[in-house]
Amino acid sequence: MTAEKLLFLGDSLTEGGDWAAWFPDDEVINQGVGGDTTADVIARLDDVVAADPDSVVLLIGTNDFAQRRSVEQVVRTIETIMVDLRRLLPGVRLLLQSIPPRGSDYSDRIQDANRHLRQFAATVRAQYLDLWPALATGDVLNPDFTEDGLHFTEEGYQAWLSELRPGLERLRDEPPMSRPISIIRPSESA
């Protein structure tokens, strides 16, 4: 397996990961920022482009729900992030991860958003990784994986990695895109 420049993009869940230790054969960039929402990630896309990664691993959206954004707002903004990444970095491999579970009051909206994101990923030639089965107990984040109902313990990160490692192997099997693809931005659709 050849070394890649692997960029992790997201909020505090990403920021808290020890990605360089977990993927020692790659050049790892952690662009997780605590408290970030989907809009914050859009504002930071120039940093992602400047890093010129081979692969981008995105996990974002839980803070949007905490700020009472609608499923449609969250989905559309994540779609915009993915479209912009594909346009700005046409050769990059993209891995979109599902928004992880948290408390039961968030469950229906997060699962609804994840259904839309799963369907959307292929339109930008991204792979989708569903973390819900590995992290949830019923409709909440497994209490063994968290101390506050949101952030992961070491056990939570290990459960995430149990899905992420094979997901990244599948992603690496995909050839990089050699040319841009035409995409209608979500805001342009009729």
mmCIF file of C-alpha atoms in Angstrom:
data_model
loop_
_atom_site.group_PDB
_atom_site.id
_atom_site.type_symbol
_atom_site.label_atom_id
_atom_site.label_comp_id
_atom_site.label_asym_id
_atom_site.label_seq_id
_atom_site.Cartn_x
_atom_site.Cartn_y
_atom_site.Cartn_z
ATOM 1 C CA MET A 1 0.000 0.000 0.000
ATOM 2 C CA THR A 2 1.507 3.321 -1.028
ATOM 3 C CA ALA A 3 1.490 6.277 1.327
ATOM 4 C CA GLU A 4 -1.168 8.881 0.720
ATOM 5 C CA LYS A 5 -1.826 12.379 1.899
ATOM 6 C CA LEU A 6 -4.956 11.734 3.930
ATOM 7 C CA LEU A 7 -6.962 14.727 5.149
ATOM 8 C CA PHE A 8 -9.573 14.356 7.889
ATOM 9 C CA LEU A 9 -12.139 17.168 7.792
ATOM 10 C CA GLY A 10 -14.815 17.893 10.357
ATOM 11 C CA ASP A 11 -15.618 18.992 13.898
ATOM 12 C CA SER A 12 -14.420 17.986 17.382
ATOM 13 C CA LEU A 13 -15.094 14.297 16.673
ATOM 14 C CA THR A 14 -12.464 14.475 13.920
ATOM 15 C CA GLU A 15 -10.213 16.832 15.886
ATOM 16 C CA GLY A 16 -10.075 14.338 18.774
ATOM 17 C CA GLY A 17 -8.850 11.469 16.619
ATOM 18 C CA ASP A 18 -5.210 10.376 16.743
ATOM 19 C CA TRP A 19 -5.212 9.825 12.975
ATOM 20 C CA ALA A 20 -1.441 10.037 12.485
ATOM 21 C CA ALA A 21 -0.928 7.214 15.000
ATOM 22 C CA TRP A 22 -3.782 5.155 13.546
ATOM 23 C CA PHE A 23 -2.583 5.604 9.940
ATOM 24 C CA PRO A 24 1.207 5.743 10.369
ATOM 25 C CA ASP A 25 1.964 4.812 6.759
ATOM 26 C CA ASP A 26 0.237 7.939 5.438
ATOM 27 C CA GLU A 27 0.855 11.658 5.613
ATOM 28 C CA VAL A 28 -2.078 12.655 7.810
ATOM 29 C CA ILE A 29 -3.601 16.119 8.097
ATOM 30 C CA ASN A 30 -6.226 16.665 10.785
ATOM 31 C CA GLN A 31 -8.516 19.546 9.895
ATOM 32 C CA GLY A 32 -11.079 18.806 12.561
ATOM 33 C CA VAL A 33 -12.119 21.920 14.484
ATOM 34 C CA GLY A 34 -14.174 21.718 17.660
ATOM 35 C CA GLY A 35 -17.604 23.289 17.355
ATOM 36 C CA ASP A 36 -17.552 23.448 13.564
ATOM 37 C CA THR A 37 -20.767 23.285 11.576
ATOM 38 C CA THR A 38 -21.209 22.563 7.893
ATOM 39 C CA ALA A 39 -21.007 26.315 7.164
ATOM 40 C CA ASP A 40 -17.682 26.523 9.036
ATOM 41 C CA VAL A 41 -16.285 23.713 6.879
ATOM 42 C CA ILE A 42 -17.311 25.575 3.718
ATOM 43 C CA ALA A 43 -15.477 28.646 5.033
ATOM 44 C CA ARG A 44 -12.307 26.522 5.454
ATOM 45 C CA LEU A 45 -12.282 24.758 2.080
ATOM 46 C CA ASP A 46 -9.372 26.898 0.852
ATOM 47 C CA ASP A 47 -7.223 25.226 3.549
ATOM 48 C CA VAL A 48 -8.284 21.803 2.276
ATOM 49 C CA VAL A 49 -7.433 22.750 -1.308
ATOM 50 C CA ALA A 50 -4.064 24.206 -0.235
ATOM 51 C CA ALA A 51 -3.175 20.899 1.458
ATOM 52 C CA ASP A 52 -3.684 19.098 -1.897
ATOM 53 C CA PRO A 53 -4.651 15.734 -0.337
ATOM 54 C CA ASP A 54 -5.023 12.425 -2.154
ATOM 55 C CA SER A 55 -8.112 11.610 -0.064
ATOM 56 C CA VAL A 56 -10.540 13.649 2.040
ATOM 57 C CA VAL A 57 -12.458 11.950 4.852
ATOM 58 C CA LEU A 58 -15.421 14.107 5.911
ATOM 59 C CA LEU A 59 -17.511 13.826 9.077
ATOM 60 C CA ILE A 60 -19.680 16.876 9.816
ATOM 61 C CA GLY A 61 -23.237 17.809 10.738
ATOM 62 C CA THR A 62 -23.876 16.964 14.381
ATOM 63 C CA ASN A 63 -23.288 20.550 15.557
ATOM 64 C CA ASP A 64 -25.764 21.812 12.957
ATOM 65 C CA PHE A 65 -28.481 19.719 14.559
ATOM 66 C CA ALA A 66 -27.509 21.046 17.994
ATOM 67 C CA GLN A 67 -28.075 24.537 16.535
ATOM 68 C CA ARG A 68 -31.565 23.492 15.391
ATOM 69 C CA ARG A 69 -30.840 23.495 11.660
ATOM 70 C CA SER A 70 -33.278 21.489 9.573
ATOM 71 C CA VAL A 71 -32.455 18.192 7.888
ATOM 72 C CA GLU A 72 -32.731 19.948 4.522
ATOM 73 C CA GLN A 73 -30.277 22.694 5.565
ATOM 74 C CA VAL A 74 -27.744 20.172 6.833
ATOM 75 C CA VAL A 75 -28.026 17.919 3.791
ATOM 76 C CA ARG A 76 -27.813 20.789 1.304
ATOM 77 C CA THR A 77 -24.756 22.266 2.983
ATOM 78 C CA ILE A 78 -22.951 18.900 3.087
ATOM 79 C CA GLU A 79 -23.868 18.417 -0.579
ATOM 80 C CA THR A 80 -22.346 21.841 -1.305
ATOM 81 C CA ILE A 81 -19.147 20.862 0.536
ATOM 82 C CA MET A 82 -18.890 17.681 -1.521
ATOM 83 C CA VAL A 83 -19.617 19.441 -4.818
ATOM 84 C CA ASP A 84 -17.059 22.142 -4.034
ATOM 85 C CA LEU A 85 -14.424 19.572 -3.072
ATOM 86 C CA ARG A 86 -15.009 17.661 -6.301
ATOM 87 C CA ARG A 87 -14.814 20.897 -8.335
ATOM 88 C CA LEU A 88 -11.763 22.331 -6.538
ATOM 89 C CA LEU A 89 -9.884 19.011 -6.213
ATOM 90 C CA PRO A 90 -11.109 17.005 -9.211
ATOM 91 C CA GLY A 91 -8.657 14.135 -8.655
ATOM 92 C CA VAL A 92 -9.247 13.668 -4.920
ATOM 93 C CA ARG A 93 -10.816 10.543 -3.465
ATOM 94 C CA LEU A 94 -13.775 11.487 -1.263
ATOM 95 C CA LEU A 95 -15.149 9.534 1.674
ATOM 96 C CA LEU A 96 -18.341 10.914 3.194
ATOM 97 C CA GLN A 97 -19.110 9.413 6.585
ATOM 98 C CA SER A 98 -22.573 9.326 8.081
ATOM 99 C CA ILE A 99 -23.424 11.747 10.852
ATOM 100 C CA PRO A 100 -22.955 9.626 13.985
ATOM 101 C CA PRO A 101 -25.649 8.943 16.555
ATOM 102 C CA ARG A 102 -26.005 11.006 19.710
ATOM 103 C CA GLY A 103 -29.064 11.440 21.970
ATOM 104 C CA SER A 104 -32.488 10.034 21.085
ATOM 105 C CA ASP A 105 -33.918 13.531 20.515
ATOM 106 C CA TYR A 106 -31.557 13.847 17.499
ATOM 107 C CA SER A 107 -31.977 10.342 16.121
ATOM 108 C CA ASP A 108 -34.797 10.765 13.584
ATOM 109 C CA ARG A 109 -33.316 13.907 12.028
ATOM 110 C CA ILE A 110 -29.782 12.495 11.839
ATOM 111 C CA GLN A 111 -30.984 9.228 10.288
ATOM 112 C CA ASP A 112 -33.113 11.165 7.794
ATOM 113 C CA ALA A 113 -30.099 13.287 6.810
ATOM 114 C CA ASN A 114 -27.925 10.185 6.475
ATOM 115 C CA ARG A 115 -30.431 8.565 4.084
ATOM 116 C CA HIS A 116 -30.205 11.611 1.807
ATOM 117 C CA LEU A 117 -26.408 11.766 2.040
ATOM 118 C CA ARG A 118 -26.040 8.073 1.198
ATOM 119 C CA GLN A 119 -28.049 8.638 -2.001
ATOM 120 C CA PHE A 120 -26.148 11.817 -2.883
ATOM 121 C CA ALA A 121 -22.567 10.558 -2.468
ATOM 122 C CA ALA A 122 -22.430 8.745 -5.805
ATOM 123 C CA THR A 123 -23.368 11.901 -7.730
ATOM 124 C CA VAL A 124 -19.955 13.374 -6.847
ATOM 125 C CA ARG A 125 -18.169 10.024 -7.113
ATOM 126 C CA ALA A 126 -17.681 9.851 -3.383
ATOM 127 C CA GLN A 127 -17.877 6.738 -1.266
ATOM 128 C CA TYR A 128 -20.264 6.700 1.669
ATOM 129 C CA LEU A 129 -19.440 5.070 4.979
ATOM 130 C CA ASP A 130 -22.313 4.305 7.341
ATOM 131 C CA LEU A 131 -20.979 4.511 10.896
ATOM 132 C CA TRP A 132 -24.366 4.109 12.571
ATOM 133 C CA PRO A 133 -24.318 0.293 13.007
ATOM 134 C CA ALA A 134 -20.886 0.377 14.661
ATOM 135 C CA LEU A 135 -21.610 3.308 16.987
ATOM 136 C CA ALA A 136 -25.301 3.084 17.912
ATOM 137 C CA THR A 137 -27.209 1.153 20.485
ATOM 138 C CA GLY A 138 -30.769 1.445 19.263
ATOM 139 C CA ASP A 139 -31.172 5.092 18.307
ATOM 140 C CA VAL A 140 -28.448 6.615 20.528
ATOM 141 C CA LEU A 141 -24.668 6.685 20.662
ATOM 142 C CA ASN A 142 -23.540 3.559 22.500
ATOM 143 C CA PRO A 143 -22.960 4.654 26.126
ATOM 144 C CA ASP A 144 -19.761 2.566 26.192
ATOM 145 C CA PHE A 145 -18.329 4.869 23.511
ATOM 146 C CA THR A 146 -18.981 8.243 25.151
ATOM 147 C CA GLU A 147 -18.950 10.058 28.468
ATOM 148 C CA ASP A 148 -21.136 12.990 27.400
ATOM 149 C CA GLY A 149 -23.451 11.510 24.743
ATOM 150 C CA LEU A 150 -21.550 13.183 21.890
ATOM 151 C CA HIS A 151 -17.750 12.912 22.061
ATOM 152 C CA PHE A 152 -16.018 9.566 21.693
ATOM 153 C CA THR A 153 -13.972 7.706 24.275
ATOM 154 C CA GLU A 154 -11.036 5.580 23.137
ATOM 155 C CA GLU A 155 -13.510 2.692 22.739
ATOM 156 C CA GLY A 156 -15.685 4.914 20.543
ATOM 157 C CA TYR A 157 -12.766 5.778 18.300
ATOM 158 C CA GLN A 158 -11.868 2.084 18.044
ATOM 159 C CA ALA A 159 -15.441 1.279 16.969
ATOM 160 C CA TRP A 160 -15.224 4.077 14.371
ATOM 161 C CA LEU A 161 -11.862 2.755 13.155
ATOM 162 C CA SER A 162 -13.328 -0.740 12.758
ATOM 163 C CA GLU A 163 -15.496 0.725 9.975
ATOM 164 C CA LEU A 164 -13.112 3.407 8.723
ATOM 165 C CA ARG A 165 -10.120 1.137 8.016
ATOM 166 C CA PRO A 166 -11.991 -1.100 5.516
ATOM 167 C CA GLY A 167 -13.739 1.995 4.149
ATOM 168 C CA LEU A 168 -10.376 3.597 3.397
ATOM 169 C CA GLU A 169 -9.112 0.375 1.814
ATOM 170 C CA ARG A 170 -12.083 0.446 -0.565
ATOM 171 C CA LEU A 171 -11.464 4.134 -1.235
ATOM 172 C CA ARG A 172 -7.790 3.493 -2.081
ATOM 173 C CA ASP A 173 -8.857 0.851 -4.591
ATOM 174 C CA GLU A 174 -10.613 3.576 -6.562
ATOM 175 C CA PRO A 175 -8.444 5.328 -9.132
ATOM 176 C CA PRO A 176 -8.154 9.077 -8.654
ATOM 177 C CA MET A 177 -10.396 11.121 -10.901
ATOM 178 C CA SER A 178 -8.447 12.256 -13.927
ATOM 179 C CA ARG A 179 -10.780 14.983 -15.070
ATOM 180 C CA PRO A 180 -13.502 17.141 -13.576
ATOM 181 C CA ILE A 181 -17.077 15.960 -13.765
ATOM 182 C CA SER A 182 -20.023 18.222 -14.409
ATOM 183 C CA ILE A 183 -22.207 18.652 -11.379
ATOM 184 C CA ILE A 184 -25.277 20.749 -10.922
ATOM 185 C CA ARG A 185 -24.941 22.533 -7.598
ATOM 186 C CA PRO A 186 -27.824 21.688 -5.249
ATOM 187 C CA SER A 187 -28.929 25.347 -5.246
ATOM 188 C CA GLU A 188 -29.136 25.325 -9.068
ATOM 189 C CA SER A 189 -31.509 22.388 -9.397
ATOM 190 C CA ALA A 190 -35.096 23.128 -10.305
#
